[in-house]
mmCIF file with all atom_site columns, C-alpha atoms in Angstrom:
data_model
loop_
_atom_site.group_PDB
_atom_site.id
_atom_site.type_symbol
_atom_site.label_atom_id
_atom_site.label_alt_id
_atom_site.label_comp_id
_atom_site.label_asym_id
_atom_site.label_entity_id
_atom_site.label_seq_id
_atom_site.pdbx_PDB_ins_code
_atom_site.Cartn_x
_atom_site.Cartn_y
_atom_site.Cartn_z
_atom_site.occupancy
_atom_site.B_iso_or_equiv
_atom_site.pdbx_formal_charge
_atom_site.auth_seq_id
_atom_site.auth_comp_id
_atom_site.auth_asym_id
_atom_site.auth_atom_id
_atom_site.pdbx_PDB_model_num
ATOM 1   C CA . UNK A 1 1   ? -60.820 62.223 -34.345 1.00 0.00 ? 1   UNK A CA 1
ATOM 2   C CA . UNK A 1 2   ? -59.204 58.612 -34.652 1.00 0.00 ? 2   UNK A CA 1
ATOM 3   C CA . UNK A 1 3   ? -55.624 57.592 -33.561 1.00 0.00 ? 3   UNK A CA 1
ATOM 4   C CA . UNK A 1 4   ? -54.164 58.295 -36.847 1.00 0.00 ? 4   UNK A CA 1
ATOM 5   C CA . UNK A 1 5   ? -55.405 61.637 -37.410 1.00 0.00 ? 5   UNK A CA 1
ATOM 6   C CA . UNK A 1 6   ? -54.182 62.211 -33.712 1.00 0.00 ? 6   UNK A CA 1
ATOM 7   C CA . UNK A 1 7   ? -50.461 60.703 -34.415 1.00 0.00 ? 7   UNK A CA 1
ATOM 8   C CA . UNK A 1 8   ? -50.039 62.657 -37.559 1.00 0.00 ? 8   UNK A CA 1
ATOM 9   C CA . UNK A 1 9   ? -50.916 66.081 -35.130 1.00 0.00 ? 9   UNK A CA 1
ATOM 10  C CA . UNK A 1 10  ? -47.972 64.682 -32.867 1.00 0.00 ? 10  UNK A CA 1
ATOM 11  C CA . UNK A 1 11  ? -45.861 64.286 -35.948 1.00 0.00 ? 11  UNK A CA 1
ATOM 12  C CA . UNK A 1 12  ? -46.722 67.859 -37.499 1.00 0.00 ? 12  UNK A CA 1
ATOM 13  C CA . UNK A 1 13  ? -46.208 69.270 -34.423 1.00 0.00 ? 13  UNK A CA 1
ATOM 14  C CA . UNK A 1 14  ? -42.801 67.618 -32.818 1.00 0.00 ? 14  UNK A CA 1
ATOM 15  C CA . UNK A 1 15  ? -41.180 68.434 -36.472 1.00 0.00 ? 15  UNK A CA 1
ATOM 16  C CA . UNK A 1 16  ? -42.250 72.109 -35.801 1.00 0.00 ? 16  UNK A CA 1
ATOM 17  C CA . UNK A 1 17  ? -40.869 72.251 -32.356 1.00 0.00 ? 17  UNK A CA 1
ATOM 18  C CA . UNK A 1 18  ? -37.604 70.497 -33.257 1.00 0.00 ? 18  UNK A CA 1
ATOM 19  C CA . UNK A 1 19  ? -37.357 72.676 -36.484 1.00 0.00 ? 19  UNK A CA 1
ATOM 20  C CA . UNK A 1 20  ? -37.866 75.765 -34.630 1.00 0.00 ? 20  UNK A CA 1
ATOM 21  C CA . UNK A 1 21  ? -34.806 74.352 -31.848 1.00 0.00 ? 21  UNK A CA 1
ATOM 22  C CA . UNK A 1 22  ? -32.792 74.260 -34.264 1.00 0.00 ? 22  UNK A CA 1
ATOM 23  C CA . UNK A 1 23  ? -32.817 76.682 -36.665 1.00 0.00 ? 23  UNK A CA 1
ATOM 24  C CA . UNK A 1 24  ? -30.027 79.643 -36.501 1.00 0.00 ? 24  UNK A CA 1
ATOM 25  C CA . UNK A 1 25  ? -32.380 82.299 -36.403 1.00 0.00 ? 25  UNK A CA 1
ATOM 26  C CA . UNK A 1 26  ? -35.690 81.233 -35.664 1.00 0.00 ? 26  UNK A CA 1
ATOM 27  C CA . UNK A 1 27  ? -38.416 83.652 -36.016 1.00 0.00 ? 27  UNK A CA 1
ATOM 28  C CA . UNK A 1 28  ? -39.775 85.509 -33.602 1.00 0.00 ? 28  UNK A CA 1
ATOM 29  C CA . UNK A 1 29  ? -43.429 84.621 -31.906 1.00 0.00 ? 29  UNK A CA 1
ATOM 30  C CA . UNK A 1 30  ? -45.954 86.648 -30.130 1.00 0.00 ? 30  UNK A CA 1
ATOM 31  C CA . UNK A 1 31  ? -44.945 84.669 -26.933 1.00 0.00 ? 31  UNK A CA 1
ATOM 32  C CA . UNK A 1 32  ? -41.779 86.382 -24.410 1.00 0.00 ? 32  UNK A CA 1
ATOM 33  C CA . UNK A 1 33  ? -39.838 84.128 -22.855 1.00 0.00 ? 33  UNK A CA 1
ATOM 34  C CA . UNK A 1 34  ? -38.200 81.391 -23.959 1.00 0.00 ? 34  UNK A CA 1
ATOM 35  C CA . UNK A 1 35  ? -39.449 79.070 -20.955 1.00 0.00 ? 35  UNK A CA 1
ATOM 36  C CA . UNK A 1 36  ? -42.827 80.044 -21.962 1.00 0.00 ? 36  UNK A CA 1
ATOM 37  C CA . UNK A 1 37  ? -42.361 78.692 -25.280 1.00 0.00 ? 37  UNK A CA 1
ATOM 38  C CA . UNK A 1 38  ? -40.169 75.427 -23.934 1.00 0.00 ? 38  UNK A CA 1
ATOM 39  C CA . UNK A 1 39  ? -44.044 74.916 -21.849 1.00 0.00 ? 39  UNK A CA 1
ATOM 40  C CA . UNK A 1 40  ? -46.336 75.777 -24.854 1.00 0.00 ? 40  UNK A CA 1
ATOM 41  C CA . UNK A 1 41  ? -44.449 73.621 -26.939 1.00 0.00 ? 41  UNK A CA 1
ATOM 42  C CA . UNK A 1 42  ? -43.775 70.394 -24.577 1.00 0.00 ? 42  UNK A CA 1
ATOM 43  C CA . UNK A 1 43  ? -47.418 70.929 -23.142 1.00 0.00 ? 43  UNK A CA 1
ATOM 44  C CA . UNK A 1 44  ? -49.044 70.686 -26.394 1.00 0.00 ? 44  UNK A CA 1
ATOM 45  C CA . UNK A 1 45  ? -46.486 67.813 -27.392 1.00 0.00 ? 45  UNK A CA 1
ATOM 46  C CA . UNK A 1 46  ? -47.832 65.535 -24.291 1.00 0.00 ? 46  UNK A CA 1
ATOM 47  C CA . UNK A 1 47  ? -51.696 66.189 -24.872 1.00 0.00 ? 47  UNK A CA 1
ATOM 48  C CA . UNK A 1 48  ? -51.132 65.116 -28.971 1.00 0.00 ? 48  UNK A CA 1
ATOM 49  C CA . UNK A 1 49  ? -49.051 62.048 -27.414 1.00 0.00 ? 49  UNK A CA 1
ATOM 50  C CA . UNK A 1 50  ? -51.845 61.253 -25.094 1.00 0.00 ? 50  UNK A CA 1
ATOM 51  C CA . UNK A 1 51  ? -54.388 61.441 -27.461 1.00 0.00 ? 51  UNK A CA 1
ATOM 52  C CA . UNK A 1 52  ? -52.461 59.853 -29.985 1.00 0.00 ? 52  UNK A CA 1
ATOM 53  C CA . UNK A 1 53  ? -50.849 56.664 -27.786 1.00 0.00 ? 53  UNK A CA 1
ATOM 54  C CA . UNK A 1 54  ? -54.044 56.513 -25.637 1.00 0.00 ? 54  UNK A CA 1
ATOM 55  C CA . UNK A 1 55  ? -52.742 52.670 -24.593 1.00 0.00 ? 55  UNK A CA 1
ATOM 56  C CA . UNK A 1 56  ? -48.902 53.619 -23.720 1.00 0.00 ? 56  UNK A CA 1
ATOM 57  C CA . UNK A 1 57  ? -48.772 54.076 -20.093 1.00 0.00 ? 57  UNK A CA 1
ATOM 58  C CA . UNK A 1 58  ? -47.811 57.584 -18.954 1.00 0.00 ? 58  UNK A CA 1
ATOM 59  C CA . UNK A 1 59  ? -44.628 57.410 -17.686 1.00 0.00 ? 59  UNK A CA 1
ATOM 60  C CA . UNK A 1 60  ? -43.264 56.071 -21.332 1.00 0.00 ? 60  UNK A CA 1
ATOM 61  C CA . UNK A 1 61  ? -44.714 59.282 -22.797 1.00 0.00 ? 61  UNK A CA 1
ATOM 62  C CA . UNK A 1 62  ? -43.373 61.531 -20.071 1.00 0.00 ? 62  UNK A CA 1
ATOM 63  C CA . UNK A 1 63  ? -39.874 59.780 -20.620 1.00 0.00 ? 63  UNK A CA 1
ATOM 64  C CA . UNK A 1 64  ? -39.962 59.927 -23.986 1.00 0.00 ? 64  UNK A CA 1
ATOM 65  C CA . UNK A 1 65  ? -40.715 63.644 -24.227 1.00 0.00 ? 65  UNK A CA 1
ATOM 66  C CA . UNK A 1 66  ? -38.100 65.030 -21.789 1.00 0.00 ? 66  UNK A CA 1
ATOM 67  C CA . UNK A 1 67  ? -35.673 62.713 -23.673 1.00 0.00 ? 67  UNK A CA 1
ATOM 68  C CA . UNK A 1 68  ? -36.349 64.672 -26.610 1.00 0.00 ? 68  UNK A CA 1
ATOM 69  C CA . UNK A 1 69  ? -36.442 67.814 -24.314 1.00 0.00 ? 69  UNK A CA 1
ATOM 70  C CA . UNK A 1 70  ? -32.965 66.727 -23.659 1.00 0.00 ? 70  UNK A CA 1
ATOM 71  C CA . UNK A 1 71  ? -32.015 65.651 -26.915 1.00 0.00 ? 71  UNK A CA 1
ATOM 72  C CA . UNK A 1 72  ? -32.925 69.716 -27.941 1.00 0.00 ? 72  UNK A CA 1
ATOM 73  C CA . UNK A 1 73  ? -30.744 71.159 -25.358 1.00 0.00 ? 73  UNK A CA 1
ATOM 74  C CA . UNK A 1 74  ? -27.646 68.834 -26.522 1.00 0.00 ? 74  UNK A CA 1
ATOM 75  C CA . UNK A 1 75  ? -28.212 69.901 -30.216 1.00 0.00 ? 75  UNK A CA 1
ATOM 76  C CA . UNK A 1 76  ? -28.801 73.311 -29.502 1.00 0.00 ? 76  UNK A CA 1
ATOM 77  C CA . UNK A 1 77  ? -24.609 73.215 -27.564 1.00 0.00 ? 77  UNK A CA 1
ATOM 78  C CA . UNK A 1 78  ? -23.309 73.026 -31.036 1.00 0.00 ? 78  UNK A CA 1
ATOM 79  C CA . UNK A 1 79  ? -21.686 76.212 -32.204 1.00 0.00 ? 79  UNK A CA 1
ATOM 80  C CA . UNK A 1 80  ? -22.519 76.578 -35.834 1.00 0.00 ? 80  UNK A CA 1
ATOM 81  C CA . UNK A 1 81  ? -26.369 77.105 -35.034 1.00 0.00 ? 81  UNK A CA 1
ATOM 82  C CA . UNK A 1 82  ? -25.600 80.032 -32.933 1.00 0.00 ? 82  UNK A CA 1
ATOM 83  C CA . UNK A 1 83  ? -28.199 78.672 -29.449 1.00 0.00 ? 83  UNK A CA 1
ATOM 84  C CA . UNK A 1 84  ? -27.823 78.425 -26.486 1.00 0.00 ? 84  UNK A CA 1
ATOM 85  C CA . UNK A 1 85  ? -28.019 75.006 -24.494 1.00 0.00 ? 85  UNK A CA 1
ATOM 86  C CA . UNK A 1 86  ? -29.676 75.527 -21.111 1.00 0.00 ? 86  UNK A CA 1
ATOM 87  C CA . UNK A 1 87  ? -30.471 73.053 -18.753 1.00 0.00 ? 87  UNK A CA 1
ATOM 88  C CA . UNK A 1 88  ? -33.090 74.997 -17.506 1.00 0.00 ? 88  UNK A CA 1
ATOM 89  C CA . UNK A 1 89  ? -35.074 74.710 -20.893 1.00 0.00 ? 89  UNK A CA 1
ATOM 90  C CA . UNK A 1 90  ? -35.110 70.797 -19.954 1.00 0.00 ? 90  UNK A CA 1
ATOM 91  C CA . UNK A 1 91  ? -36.234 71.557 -16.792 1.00 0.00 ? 91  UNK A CA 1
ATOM 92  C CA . UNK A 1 92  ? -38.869 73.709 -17.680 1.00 0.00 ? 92  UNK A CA 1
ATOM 93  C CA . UNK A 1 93  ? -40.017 71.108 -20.490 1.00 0.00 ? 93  UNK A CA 1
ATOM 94  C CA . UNK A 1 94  ? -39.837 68.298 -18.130 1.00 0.00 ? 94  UNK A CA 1
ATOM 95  C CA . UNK A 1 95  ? -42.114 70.451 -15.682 1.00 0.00 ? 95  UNK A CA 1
ATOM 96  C CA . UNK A 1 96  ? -44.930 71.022 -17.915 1.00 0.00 ? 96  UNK A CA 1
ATOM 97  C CA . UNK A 1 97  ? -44.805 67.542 -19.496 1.00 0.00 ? 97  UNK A CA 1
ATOM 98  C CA . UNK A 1 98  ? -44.868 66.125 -15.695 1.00 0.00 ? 98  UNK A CA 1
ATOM 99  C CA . UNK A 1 99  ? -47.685 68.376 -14.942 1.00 0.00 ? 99  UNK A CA 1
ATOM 100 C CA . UNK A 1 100 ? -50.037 67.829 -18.308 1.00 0.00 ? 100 UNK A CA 1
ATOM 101 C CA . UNK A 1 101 ? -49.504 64.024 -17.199 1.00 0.00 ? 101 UNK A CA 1
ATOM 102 C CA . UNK A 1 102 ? -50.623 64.723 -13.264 1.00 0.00 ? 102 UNK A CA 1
ATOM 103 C CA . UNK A 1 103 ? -54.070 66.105 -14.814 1.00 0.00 ? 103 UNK A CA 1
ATOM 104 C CA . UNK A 1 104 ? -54.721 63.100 -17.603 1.00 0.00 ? 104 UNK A CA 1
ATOM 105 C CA . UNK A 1 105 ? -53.577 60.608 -14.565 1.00 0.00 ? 105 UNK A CA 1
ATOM 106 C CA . UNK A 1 106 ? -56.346 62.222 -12.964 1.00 0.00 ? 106 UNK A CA 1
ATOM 107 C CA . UNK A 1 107 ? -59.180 62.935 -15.315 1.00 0.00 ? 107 UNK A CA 1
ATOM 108 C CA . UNK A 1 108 ? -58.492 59.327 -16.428 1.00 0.00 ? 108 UNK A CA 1
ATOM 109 C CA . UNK A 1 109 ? -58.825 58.376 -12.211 1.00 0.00 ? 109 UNK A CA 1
ATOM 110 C CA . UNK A 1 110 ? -61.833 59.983 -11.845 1.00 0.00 ? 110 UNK A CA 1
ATOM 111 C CA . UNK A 1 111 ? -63.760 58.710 -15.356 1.00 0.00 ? 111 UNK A CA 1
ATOM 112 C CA . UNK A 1 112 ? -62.698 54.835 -14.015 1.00 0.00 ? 112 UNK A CA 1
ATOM 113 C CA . UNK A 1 113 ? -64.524 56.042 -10.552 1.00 0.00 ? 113 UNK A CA 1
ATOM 114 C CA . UNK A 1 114 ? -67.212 57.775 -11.930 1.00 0.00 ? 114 UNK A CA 1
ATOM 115 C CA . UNK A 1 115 ? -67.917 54.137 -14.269 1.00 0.00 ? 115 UNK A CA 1
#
């Protein structure tokens, strides 16, 4: 697949996750646990921004992504939507994104090596 079609997965899929954030009542998925869903979501989130942004160095992608980790938990305070804000959520997003990027930093390490 070609940068574009990758970018417009990473666009599909961030409006998802922030739609889902937000919403009041979001419904309910097969997966328990809402830091098991913070991981699914911000995991898949930083392998589409890999793919998609294959030039932007890690660390910008990582930042970005527990910015909008963060950005989520400050919405999610207001009172009307009826969420809770948890700092642990941002933790637990900032985790997984950290650890998706260890592996690429890696894999990407050991195909320069292997050249």
């Amino acid at each position: 697949m070609h940068r574009g079609g990758w970018q417009l997965l990473l666009l599909g899929a961030t409006l998802f996750a922030v739609t889902m954030a937000v919403l009041p009542h979001p419904p309910h998925v097969p997966i328990d646990g809402d830091k098991y869903q913070h991981m699914l979501a911000f995991g898949t989130l930083t392998i589409l921004a890999v793919m998609a942004y294959p030039a932007t160095p890690l660390l910008r992608i990582g930042e970005r992504l527990s910015f909008l980790g963060a950005m989520i938990e400050v919405v999610q305070s207001i009172p009307a939507l009826h969420r809770d804000c948890d700092i642990m959520d941002w933790v637990a997003d900032t985790a997984i994104i950290a650890g998706v990027l260890v592996v690429v930093a890696l894999s990407r390490r050991r195909r320069r090596v292997a050249t």
